[in-house]
Amino acid sequence: MKSYRTILLGVIAAAGFGWTAQAAEISGAGATFPYPIYAKWAAAYADKTGIQMNYQSIGSGGGIAQINARTVDFGASDMPLKPDVLEKDGLTQFPPVFGGEVMVVNLPGIKPGQMTLDGPTIADIYLGKITKWDDPAIAKLNPGLKLPSTAIAVVYRSDGSGTTFIFTDYLSKVSPEWKDKVSEGTSVQWPVGIGGKGNEGVSAITSRTVGGIGYVEYAYALQNKLTHTKLINREGVALEPSIAVFQAAAAHADWQTAPGFYLILTNQPGKDTWPITGATFILMHKKQDNPERAKEVLKFFDWAYKNGADMTKSLSYVPMPPSAVAIFEASWKQILGPDGKPVWDGDAF
Amino acid sequence: MTAETAGVARISLAKGRAGAIGDVVFRALTFLFALLVLLILGGVIVSLVAGAWPALRTFGFFSFVTSSVWNPVTEQFGALAPIYGTLVTSAIAMLVGIPVAFGVAVFITEICPIWLKRPLATMIELLAAIPSIIYGIWGLFVFAPFVQQYIQPAIIGTFGQIPGIGMLFAGPPLGIGILTAGFILAIMVLPFISSIMRDVFETVPPMLKESAYGLGATRSEVVWRVVLPFTRIGVLGGVMLGLGRALGETMAVTFVIGNAHRISASILQPGTTISASLANEFTEAFGDLYRSSLIALGFILFIITFIVLAIAKMMLLRLQKQAGN
């Protein structure tokens, strides 16, 4: 008898928890590149509205697979889908933030920002043509810096990644040999090097392997106190990574005319432009079975656009300018409920 | 018959009938469980083959298994690099793990003082209780830097200089790679092999060992000529168990193998295994051919494990026949 009562109480309690949990949660999955800022927004949004945003950073390829399988409310990818793929899969995409990637190295005695690299040299390192740190090509970019003759340990992303897509897109633009041999993609055939899983894996392996070099999102380099390098941009200027130089890359972005907002902002012109930058994208279905949940997702991103700028900058991501936000929110009219009416009615905070 | 004995007789007859029904139910239930296991196995095989079919049909089974290209951009996939990595890391794990496990087992059964036996045995078994992902994390954060700073330079300096086999130990010391993964696998299979060896060593009749000692044999001669031949079937079983574990181990290997779809002559270089490739790439593989190629890798691992088990069974049968003689 006593056991029956406890079981009954347990079932009621579980049902109670289940009921509250279901009412207030939206889920997304995908890119590891923007994971720190999505997590920060989610925490602040939950404090304000009580609605939990659950984000799993499994990689851009995973995000695309999960949104196609409709297991999550939105997918996140650093690689924008091409307009014909969007059409075919019935998706729409928009970018909530923008970020920069930096090269990180692990050499004893080299401090953050002390070393300078440029696109063609990085391409040659990742092709395996430059194998030691004291190679003349690297020494030429770093006069006066004492480089050891340690072997270079190239580190890349072993999982399907939009961070990789942005990086390989940049290398394809600056090195015809890279474009020919490897090309760009979320997962490529790396000629040399070791793979780590996620931005986290690349950070961990690079920081623990003497002579390592890897590419990570700037927030990871800052938070894990990695040794980043300066990069020489298209105009030949060596730059330190910062929000200003990332923002300069977006200055020329013409979102209005790009179908599906398919713009890849690497190697952009401008003296103050950081060479490896990219927007990250949110993917949603154009036909929504559950308009309430879709509206909650759009309310979250609307809140993030309008109130999340300080949090964005605190983690060294770049918020979208208000003019661009207006263009993105206008595109939300494409997201329709089962009755054919747009889910988003401009209901702002 | 009195009322009492009639009552007792009725009860025992009723129990007998209930016992008979219980017996039938028991047989049916156990048969059902066995059938369920077979059905699950069949289901797994069928879904593996169905998932792998697009890739195997596109590339052809033979060329899929012999190609080492793994290019998601041009959608060209080949299983040679993961197969090579799986076999080589397991081989290293066996080469390092079996002698150490043998030494541990011999020490505990023959040489160790009685008060030390229990605690030492328990500590070795605790190695098996450590979750494999902890081995992976420990490997990445502690073991790999240690290997990079001390062990690999020593190997490159000594074996790497010998012409011919120096090629096997060439390359910059990266820390993570096939050798490190092999070492960690050796540590992981050690408790399994050593505990089975220990158990079978203890079954050797003391009379046999004492007779050998009585004839003037040294301790090592007793171990090699008396204990080991007597227990060879059990030892082989333990080794096969360890090998099965090494072939399929995923998380520990994924952290320290370096995830490079390449075959290098040197074991100090990074590589990949079938399970590490699946763990890294499966959730994010998009494109049917990519996903199908990964499932085909899983199917190949299934075949490899099956072949290893079949060889083990054959060897055991042969040993048993010899023992019969």
XYZ file of C-alpha atoms in Angstrom:
674
model
C 0.000 0.000 0.000
C 2.768 2.406 1.013
C 4.676 1.580 -2.160
C 1.560 2.289 -4.301
C 1.211 5.718 -2.748
C 4.851 6.643 -3.353
C 4.628 5.488 -6.946
C 1.488 7.573 -7.503
C 3.091 10.641 -5.945
C 6.171 10.115 -8.092
C 4.105 9.910 -11.261
C 2.193 13.113 -10.415
C 5.427 14.938 -9.611
C 7.062 13.803 -12.842
C 4.004 14.822 -14.831
C 4.073 18.195 -13.145
C 7.720 18.757 -14.060
C 7.119 17.492 -17.557
C 4.229 19.903 -18.062
C 6.158 23.008 -17.025
C 9.268 21.996 -18.964
C 7.330 21.550 -22.189
C 5.676 24.945 -22.110
C 8.802 27.073 -22.100
C 11.654 25.667 -24.115
C 12.969 26.222 -27.604
C 15.777 24.130 -28.988
C 18.487 24.642 -31.514
C 21.627 22.848 -32.594
C 24.651 23.427 -34.769
C 27.685 25.642 -35.034
C 30.304 25.747 -32.290
C 31.562 29.115 -33.594
C 28.761 31.192 -31.991
C 28.076 28.857 -29.078
C 29.481 31.216 -26.385
C 27.227 34.107 -27.431
C 24.101 31.961 -27.908
C 24.630 30.542 -24.427
C 25.002 34.017 -22.948
C 21.879 35.296 -24.695
C 19.930 32.220 -23.595
C 20.848 32.767 -19.947
C 19.838 36.450 -20.034
C 16.622 35.692 -21.956
C 15.660 32.960 -19.480
C 16.174 35.422 -16.615
C 13.929 37.944 -18.322
C 11.141 35.776 -19.705
C 11.541 32.328 -18.154
C 11.806 30.722 -21.572
C 14.746 28.359 -21.888
C 16.699 28.273 -25.104
C 18.485 24.950 -25.311
C 21.403 24.980 -27.757
C 23.615 22.000 -28.583
C 26.906 22.891 -30.211
C 27.448 19.816 -32.394
C 28.941 21.456 -35.464
C 27.389 23.176 -38.488
C 26.935 19.931 -40.401
C 25.026 18.517 -37.451
C 22.855 21.616 -37.224
C 21.897 21.320 -40.890
C 21.111 17.614 -40.478
C 18.988 18.207 -37.363
C 16.909 21.043 -38.826
C 16.264 18.936 -41.924
C 15.143 16.123 -39.653
C 12.966 18.631 -37.758
C 14.309 17.461 -34.398
C 15.107 21.039 -33.359
C 13.306 24.364 -33.725
C 16.216 26.032 -35.478
C 19.566 24.964 -36.893
C 22.749 26.988 -36.777
C 25.470 26.918 -39.381
C 28.541 29.028 -40.042
C 28.290 28.015 -43.643
C 25.275 29.632 -45.340
C 23.258 27.288 -47.494
C 23.164 28.143 -51.171
C 19.853 29.622 -52.423
C 18.994 26.510 -54.456
C 19.548 24.243 -51.428
C 17.365 26.553 -49.314
C 14.622 26.284 -51.950
C 14.898 22.522 -52.176
C 14.749 21.952 -48.401
C 12.185 24.657 -47.705
C 14.462 26.598 -45.368
C 15.207 30.227 -44.764
C 18.330 31.641 -43.124
C 19.404 34.848 -41.414
C 22.589 35.878 -39.554
C 22.324 36.924 -35.878
C 26.016 37.663 -35.362
C 29.293 38.035 -37.034
C 32.663 36.894 -35.802
C 36.321 36.681 -36.614
C 38.703 33.732 -36.664
C 42.273 33.959 -35.523
C 45.309 31.746 -35.896
C 46.700 30.492 -32.612
C 50.172 29.109 -32.123
C 52.049 27.372 -29.354
C 55.720 28.241 -29.269
C 57.686 28.827 -26.086
C 58.529 32.475 -25.694
C 56.072 33.793 -28.280
C 53.426 36.024 -26.696
C 49.915 36.790 -27.985
C 50.066 39.171 -30.932
C 53.812 38.883 -31.287
C 53.887 36.815 -34.462
C 52.581 37.941 -37.854
C 51.325 35.645 -40.602
C 49.660 36.113 -43.957
C 47.225 34.122 -46.097
C 49.604 32.518 -48.604
C 51.994 31.457 -45.809
C 49.183 29.913 -43.800
C 48.030 28.068 -46.925
C 51.529 26.703 -47.455
C 51.720 25.605 -43.814
C 48.399 23.789 -44.090
C 49.448 22.243 -47.415
C 52.531 20.836 -45.716
C 54.953 22.853 -47.820
C 56.300 24.765 -44.817
C 57.237 22.290 -42.085
C 59.397 24.158 -39.589
C 58.858 27.346 -37.671
C 62.172 28.874 -38.743
C 61.266 28.614 -42.447
C 62.364 31.714 -44.420
C 58.763 32.496 -45.420
C 57.726 32.893 -41.786
C 60.955 34.649 -40.836
C 60.371 37.207 -43.607
C 57.067 38.226 -42.025
C 58.610 38.395 -38.558
C 61.906 40.268 -38.738
C 63.569 40.422 -35.389
C 61.555 37.562 -33.879
C 63.609 34.568 -32.817
C 61.930 31.479 -34.291
C 62.889 27.982 -33.076
C 63.473 25.149 -35.503
C 60.577 23.168 -34.029
C 58.416 21.205 -36.421
C 55.033 22.746 -37.153
C 52.121 20.703 -35.807
C 49.142 21.687 -37.957
C 45.787 21.409 -36.179
C 42.402 21.390 -37.904
C 38.785 20.530 -37.129
C 38.048 16.828 -37.325
C 34.272 17.372 -37.286
C 32.072 19.026 -39.894
C 32.452 22.706 -39.136
C 31.445 26.127 -40.417
C 34.586 27.500 -38.783
C 36.474 25.231 -41.187
C 34.301 26.479 -44.048
C 35.176 30.128 -43.377
C 38.871 29.272 -42.958
C 39.114 27.133 -46.112
C 37.129 29.720 -48.085
C 39.740 32.304 -47.086
C 42.617 29.981 -48.033
C 40.964 29.229 -51.384
C 40.813 32.968 -52.077
C 44.475 33.634 -51.249
C 46.107 30.464 -52.573
C 45.253 29.011 -55.989
C 47.104 25.825 -55.045
C 44.843 25.385 -52.005
C 41.743 25.980 -54.116
C 42.935 23.373 -56.553
C 44.090 20.697 -54.107
C 41.695 21.037 -51.201
C 39.037 23.688 -51.870
C 36.503 24.798 -49.284
C 33.897 22.982 -47.248
C 32.772 22.143 -43.746
C 34.878 18.982 -43.945
C 37.827 18.721 -46.321
C 40.691 16.380 -47.069
C 43.483 17.969 -45.043
C 46.926 17.219 -46.521
C 48.730 17.276 -43.159
C 48.025 17.722 -39.506
C 45.975 16.518 -36.559
C 42.261 16.886 -36.017
C 40.455 18.098 -32.900
C 36.732 17.999 -32.264
C 35.095 21.410 -32.055
C 36.688 24.811 -31.479
C 37.287 23.393 -28.010
C 39.280 20.449 -29.396
C 41.450 22.618 -31.621
C 42.154 24.961 -28.688
C 43.054 22.039 -26.427
C 45.348 20.287 -28.890
C 47.114 23.461 -30.026
C 47.746 24.616 -26.479
C 49.132 21.209 -25.507
C 51.315 20.488 -28.545
C 54.579 22.395 -28.745
C 54.867 23.903 -32.233
C 51.132 23.765 -32.823
C 49.129 26.094 -35.046
C 45.340 26.100 -35.333
C 42.383 28.264 -36.328
C 39.709 29.143 -33.774
C 36.971 31.641 -33.257
C 38.316 34.728 -31.517
C 36.215 34.245 -28.382
C 37.847 30.844 -27.779
C 41.324 32.324 -28.151
C 40.509 35.044 -25.625
C 38.768 32.825 -23.093
C 41.425 30.115 -23.146
C 44.223 32.684 -23.203
C 45.772 31.264 -26.358
C 48.589 32.895 -28.290
C 46.969 34.527 -31.310
C 48.904 36.027 -34.217
C 48.536 39.194 -36.248
C 47.321 38.718 -39.804
C 48.188 40.686 -42.932
C 45.054 41.585 -44.843
C 44.362 42.095 -48.542
C 45.813 45.622 -48.517
C 49.041 44.408 -46.896
C 48.338 45.836 -43.450
C 49.180 43.736 -40.394
C 46.282 43.851 -37.926
C 45.550 42.816 -34.356
C 42.171 41.125 -33.987
C 39.494 43.304 -32.412
C 35.820 44.120 -32.855
C 36.610 47.200 -34.940
C 38.557 45.247 -37.562
C 35.895 42.515 -37.669
C 33.188 45.139 -38.114
C 35.122 46.714 -40.984
C 34.709 43.486 -42.952
C 30.926 43.785 -42.727
C 30.899 47.409 -43.856
C 30.715 46.412 -47.512
C 28.177 43.636 -47.067
C 25.139 44.178 -49.274
C 22.563 42.004 -47.541
C 19.611 43.407 -49.459
C 20.624 42.036 -52.830
C 22.067 38.706 -51.724
C 19.435 35.952 -52.194
C 19.163 33.875 -49.047
C 21.696 36.308 -47.492
C 24.401 34.103 -49.000
C 27.460 36.266 -48.403
C 30.887 34.997 -47.365
C 32.855 37.823 -45.881
C 36.437 36.577 -46.043
C 39.277 38.593 -47.571
C 37.195 41.747 -47.918
C 38.748 45.027 -49.148
C 39.685 47.820 -46.755
C 42.792 48.837 -44.822
C 41.255 48.032 -41.454
C 39.532 44.841 -42.496
C 40.295 41.573 -40.752
C 40.767 38.868 -43.405
C 39.050 35.873 -41.811
C 35.533 36.838 -40.790
C 32.148 35.372 -41.306
C 28.551 35.625 -40.298
C 26.923 32.640 -38.698
C 23.407 31.697 -39.774
C 20.165 30.486 -38.254
C 18.134 28.066 -40.341
C 14.387 27.674 -40.003
C 11.713 25.933 -41.997
C 9.482 28.145 -44.104
C 6.472 25.950 -43.340
C 6.016 25.619 -39.587
C 3.730 22.968 -38.053
C 3.863 24.659 -34.678
C 3.567 28.430 -35.222
C 3.732 29.147 -31.487
C 7.191 27.616 -31.132
C 8.407 29.325 -34.311
C 7.183 32.637 -32.942
C 9.074 32.014 -29.671
C 12.274 31.391 -31.649
C 11.806 34.617 -33.637
C 10.985 36.545 -30.447
C 14.245 35.284 -28.942
C 16.294 36.467 -31.906
C 14.439 39.751 -32.105
C 15.277 40.298 -28.427
C 18.903 39.361 -29.117
C 19.135 41.793 -32.041
C 17.701 44.655 -30.009
C 19.080 43.982 -26.519
C 22.000 41.639 -26.943
C 24.558 44.017 -28.465
C 26.506 44.616 -25.260
C 26.714 40.919 -24.471
C 27.793 40.295 -28.053
C 30.621 42.798 -27.844
C 31.710 41.572 -24.426
C 32.530 38.213 -26.017
C 34.232 39.856 -29.009
C 31.557 38.999 -31.546
C 30.170 41.715 -33.798
C 26.487 42.669 -33.491
C 24.553 43.334 -36.693
C 23.855 47.011 -37.414
C 20.164 48.089 -37.079
C 19.816 48.656 -40.838
C 20.792 45.053 -41.493
C 18.496 43.854 -38.683
C 15.539 45.487 -40.414
C 16.360 43.593 -43.618
C 16.662 40.259 -41.765
C 13.412 40.705 -39.845
C 11.612 41.561 -43.062
C 12.689 38.155 -44.369
C 10.903 36.487 -41.435
C 7.636 37.094 -43.269
C 8.508 33.961 -45.267
C 8.015 31.746 -42.224
C 4.397 30.629 -42.443
C 2.167 28.662 -40.132
C -0.155 25.834 -41.256
C -2.796 28.459 -42.165
C -0.418 30.184 -44.608
C -0.124 33.329 -42.487
C 3.309 34.629 -41.377
C 4.245 33.489 -37.901
C 5.998 36.755 -37.094
C 3.746 39.764 -36.746
C 6.397 42.287 -35.755
C 5.602 41.695 -32.060
C 8.669 43.223 -30.505
C 9.927 43.624 -26.970
C -6.309 -42.396 3.762
C -7.031 -39.863 6.519
C -8.233 -36.349 5.796
C -4.803 -35.001 6.698
C -2.790 -37.128 4.309
C -5.407 -36.600 1.620
C -4.975 -32.845 2.090
C -1.199 -33.158 1.909
C -1.481 -35.374 -1.156
C -3.792 -32.784 -2.804
C -1.295 -29.996 -2.092
C 1.669 -31.895 -3.465
C -0.327 -32.898 -6.561
C -1.380 -29.277 -7.088
C 2.257 -28.167 -6.628
C 3.291 -30.824 -9.131
C 0.829 -29.507 -11.715
C 1.904 -25.931 -10.997
C 5.486 -27.117 -11.240
C 4.824 -28.671 -14.638
C 3.167 -25.493 -15.929
C 5.983 -23.426 -14.462
C 8.456 -25.597 -16.299
C 6.747 -25.032 -19.630
C 6.524 -21.295 -19.062
C 10.176 -21.197 -18.051
C 11.256 -23.024 -21.183
C 9.137 -20.793 -23.401
C 10.439 -17.637 -21.757
C 14.101 -18.548 -22.039
C 13.565 -19.631 -25.634
C 11.940 -16.260 -26.292
C 14.915 -14.404 -24.815
C 17.373 -16.379 -26.917
C 15.272 -15.742 -30.010
C 15.102 -12.028 -29.145
C 18.900 -11.808 -29.010
C 19.188 -13.511 -32.385
C 16.561 -11.180 -33.853
C 18.393 -8.109 -32.538
C 21.659 -9.360 -34.025
C 19.942 -10.047 -37.332
C 18.308 -6.621 -37.242
C 21.641 -4.897 -36.637
C 23.276 -6.744 -39.528
C 20.368 -5.947 -41.856
C 20.353 -2.240 -40.995
C 24.141 -2.029 -41.348
C 24.022 -3.601 -44.793
C 21.054 -1.465 -45.848
C 22.771 1.720 -44.678
C 26.085 0.807 -46.251
C 24.576 -0.299 -49.549
C 24.628 3.096 -51.389
C 28.323 3.613 -50.637
C 29.332 0.038 -51.434
C 27.375 0.138 -54.667
C 28.892 3.485 -55.711
C 32.489 2.567 -54.965
C 32.434 -1.193 -55.162
C 33.340 -3.172 -52.031
C 36.906 -3.957 -53.073
C 37.876 -0.459 -54.141
C 36.172 1.039 -51.049
C 38.315 -1.132 -48.813
C 41.564 -0.423 -50.655
C 41.234 3.339 -51.234
C 42.741 5.747 -48.719
C 41.093 8.888 -50.104
C 38.610 10.526 -47.731
C 37.358 13.691 -49.378
C 33.954 14.994 -48.271
C 34.140 17.894 -50.754
C 34.403 15.720 -53.861
C 32.499 12.859 -52.139
C 35.255 10.301 -52.567
C 35.523 7.898 -49.651
C 37.800 4.974 -48.932
C 38.138 2.837 -45.846
C 41.819 1.924 -45.986
C 43.075 4.593 -43.547
C 40.566 3.771 -40.761
C 41.043 0.015 -41.226
C 44.810 0.430 -41.078
C 44.553 2.559 -37.933
C 42.235 0.087 -36.222
C 44.500 -2.871 -36.948
C 47.756 -1.091 -36.075
C 46.539 0.418 -32.794
C 45.129 -2.942 -31.736
C 48.396 -4.643 -32.710
C 50.394 -2.165 -30.623
C 47.962 -2.638 -27.736
C 48.474 -6.412 -27.895
C 52.266 -6.205 -28.298
C 52.567 -3.955 -25.259
C 49.653 -5.260 -23.220
C 50.153 -9.032 -23.379
C 53.695 -9.174 -21.942
C 52.801 -6.713 -19.186
C 49.579 -8.575 -18.355
C 51.501 -11.843 -18.354
C 54.106 -10.390 -16.017
C 51.443 -9.042 -13.696
C 49.593 -12.367 -13.641
C 52.759 -14.371 -12.989
C 53.827 -11.974 -10.253
C 50.486 -12.163 -8.476
C 50.194 -15.943 -8.671
C 53.786 -17.088 -8.228
C 56.017 -14.482 -6.682
C 53.895 -12.073 -4.732
C 53.755 -12.339 -0.915
C 50.325 -13.450 0.299
C 49.438 -10.197 2.069
C 49.961 -8.242 -1.184
C 47.935 -10.514 -3.479
C 44.419 -9.208 -2.753
C 45.195 -5.464 -2.785
C 47.311 -5.706 -5.938
C 44.678 -7.754 -7.739
C 41.986 -5.281 -6.734
C 44.022 -2.339 -7.965
C 44.548 -3.963 -11.367
C 40.815 -4.657 -11.627
C 40.120 -1.001 -10.792
C 41.877 -0.078 -14.042
C 39.006 -1.780 -15.822
C 36.464 0.248 -13.861
C 37.744 3.598 -15.137
C 35.369 4.896 -17.855
C 36.994 5.002 -21.261
C 36.327 8.698 -21.762
C 38.429 9.392 -18.659
C 41.246 7.506 -20.354
C 40.732 9.770 -23.356
C 40.841 12.971 -21.315
C 43.817 11.762 -19.286
C 45.503 10.735 -22.509
C 44.975 14.132 -24.159
C 45.853 16.340 -21.202
C 48.491 14.335 -19.320
C 49.851 11.379 -21.264
C 50.205 12.900 -24.744
C 52.311 15.915 -23.645
C 54.469 13.541 -21.585
C 54.939 11.286 -24.606
C 55.714 14.287 -26.790
C 58.371 15.625 -24.438
C 60.145 12.474 -23.287
C 59.167 9.226 -24.942
C 58.872 10.239 -28.577
C 62.175 12.135 -28.795
C 63.872 9.119 -27.165
C 62.326 6.758 -29.708
C 63.210 9.023 -32.622
C 66.729 9.357 -31.289
C 67.321 5.613 -30.930
C 65.076 3.512 -33.206
C 64.517 6.328 -35.657
C 68.182 6.370 -36.551
C 68.415 2.708 -37.569
C 68.274 2.492 -41.376
C 65.301 0.510 -42.608
C 63.032 0.307 -39.573
C 63.901 3.928 -38.756
C 61.049 4.792 -41.122
C 58.591 3.332 -38.616
C 59.660 5.817 -35.969
C 60.214 8.932 -38.042
C 58.590 12.299 -37.872
C 58.256 15.243 -35.531
C 57.144 14.382 -31.998
C 53.486 15.375 -31.977
C 52.364 13.658 -28.812
C 49.085 12.391 -30.145
C 49.132 9.717 -32.796
C 48.929 5.999 -33.402
C 51.600 5.037 -30.852
C 49.983 7.005 -28.030
C 46.588 5.550 -28.884
C 48.154 2.067 -28.864
C 49.679 2.684 -25.424
C 46.385 3.841 -23.952
C 44.586 0.842 -25.450
C 47.256 -1.389 -23.883
C 46.518 0.109 -20.456
C 42.800 -0.414 -21.040
C 43.010 -4.079 -22.061
C 45.615 -4.909 -19.407
C 43.172 -5.637 -16.562
C 41.004 -7.937 -18.698
C 43.871 -10.056 -19.969
C 45.688 -10.164 -16.663
C 42.667 -11.109 -14.588
C 41.777 -14.003 -16.885
C 45.391 -15.140 -16.940
C 45.465 -14.951 -13.165
C 42.354 -17.063 -12.828
C 43.623 -19.778 -15.122
C 47.100 -19.777 -13.579
C 45.524 -20.499 -10.225
C 43.824 -23.590 -11.643
C 47.149 -25.292 -12.271
C 47.326 -28.219 -9.827
C 50.019 -27.501 -7.211
C 51.159 -31.093 -7.593
C 52.334 -30.374 -11.167
C 54.308 -27.318 -10.126
C 55.794 -28.982 -7.093
C 56.878 -31.988 -9.131
C 58.687 -29.654 -11.492
C 60.339 -27.818 -8.612
C 61.237 -31.189 -7.136
C 63.063 -32.084 -10.340
C 65.146 -28.929 -9.974
C 63.339 -26.543 -12.352
C 63.759 -22.810 -11.802
C 60.748 -20.567 -11.313
C 60.829 -19.254 -14.877
C 61.096 -22.788 -16.252
C 58.069 -23.790 -14.229
C 56.095 -20.842 -15.587
C 57.106 -21.398 -19.216
C 57.087 -25.198 -19.356
C 54.383 -26.163 -16.869
C 51.956 -23.342 -16.079
C 51.645 -21.773 -19.522
C 51.144 -24.984 -21.546
C 48.572 -26.157 -19.026
C 46.583 -22.940 -19.262
C 47.089 -22.041 -22.909
C 43.401 -22.273 -23.774
C 42.394 -19.832 -21.050
C 45.276 -17.501 -21.880
C 44.223 -17.429 -25.525
C 40.659 -16.674 -24.484
C 41.850 -13.754 -22.374
C 43.965 -12.396 -25.208
C 41.020 -12.590 -27.606
C 38.836 -10.749 -25.114
C 41.413 -7.982 -24.883
C 41.727 -7.826 -28.660
C 37.980 -7.522 -29.058
C 37.962 -4.607 -26.631
C 40.892 -2.911 -28.392
C 39.294 -3.174 -31.842
C 36.080 -1.485 -30.803
C 37.299 1.103 -28.301
C 36.029 4.524 -29.282
C 36.260 7.436 -26.868
C 39.774 6.950 -25.553
C 41.153 6.527 -29.064
C 39.234 9.490 -30.540
C 40.931 11.915 -28.177
C 44.506 10.850 -28.820
C 44.733 9.448 -32.325
C 44.856 12.774 -34.151
C 41.968 12.149 -36.571
C 43.971 12.217 -39.770
C 42.587 10.155 -42.657
C 46.068 9.261 -43.783
C 48.312 6.222 -43.735
C 51.837 7.045 -42.641
C 54.716 4.623 -42.407
C 55.643 6.057 -39.043
C 53.636 5.043 -35.978
C 54.457 8.384 -34.387
C 52.147 10.152 -36.832
C 48.417 10.737 -36.416
C 45.914 8.405 -38.000
C 42.339 7.369 -37.455
C 40.419 4.257 -36.531
C 36.981 3.151 -37.675
C 35.342 3.938 -34.351
C 37.117 7.303 -34.042
C 35.983 8.305 -37.553
C 32.412 7.372 -36.735
C 32.467 9.232 -33.415
C 33.856 12.374 -35.036
C 31.944 12.573 -38.244
C 28.663 10.744 -37.975
C 26.444 13.420 -36.409
C 27.587 16.068 -38.863
C 27.928 14.116 -42.068
C 25.586 15.602 -44.572
C 24.976 14.059 -47.917
C 23.692 10.513 -48.243
C 26.939 9.176 -49.684
C 28.955 10.529 -46.728
C 26.625 8.988 -44.174
C 26.441 5.748 -46.091
C 30.242 5.549 -46.244
C 30.418 5.920 -42.472
C 27.869 3.139 -41.981
C 29.932 1.042 -44.399
C 32.915 1.635 -42.090
C 30.838 0.344 -39.197
C 29.908 -2.705 -41.219
C 33.580 -3.362 -41.983
C 34.438 -3.156 -38.274
C 31.684 -5.669 -37.632
C 33.255 -7.993 -40.212
C 36.755 -7.547 -38.735
C 35.527 -8.377 -35.234
C 33.668 -11.390 -36.578
C 36.796 -12.644 -38.364
C 38.883 -12.201 -35.209
C 36.327 -14.153 -33.180
C 36.231 -16.898 -35.802
C 40.036 -17.207 -35.760
C 39.945 -17.334 -31.973
C 37.353 -20.091 -32.044
C 39.423 -22.099 -34.537
C 42.579 -21.754 -32.479
C 40.726 -22.767 -29.329
C 39.324 -25.836 -31.057
C 42.773 -26.819 -32.242
C 44.244 -26.391 -28.767
C 41.429 -28.389 -27.254
C 42.079 -31.193 -29.718
C 45.764 -31.149 -28.776
C 44.891 -31.149 -25.089
C 42.645 -34.125 -25.737
C 45.662 -36.008 -27.078
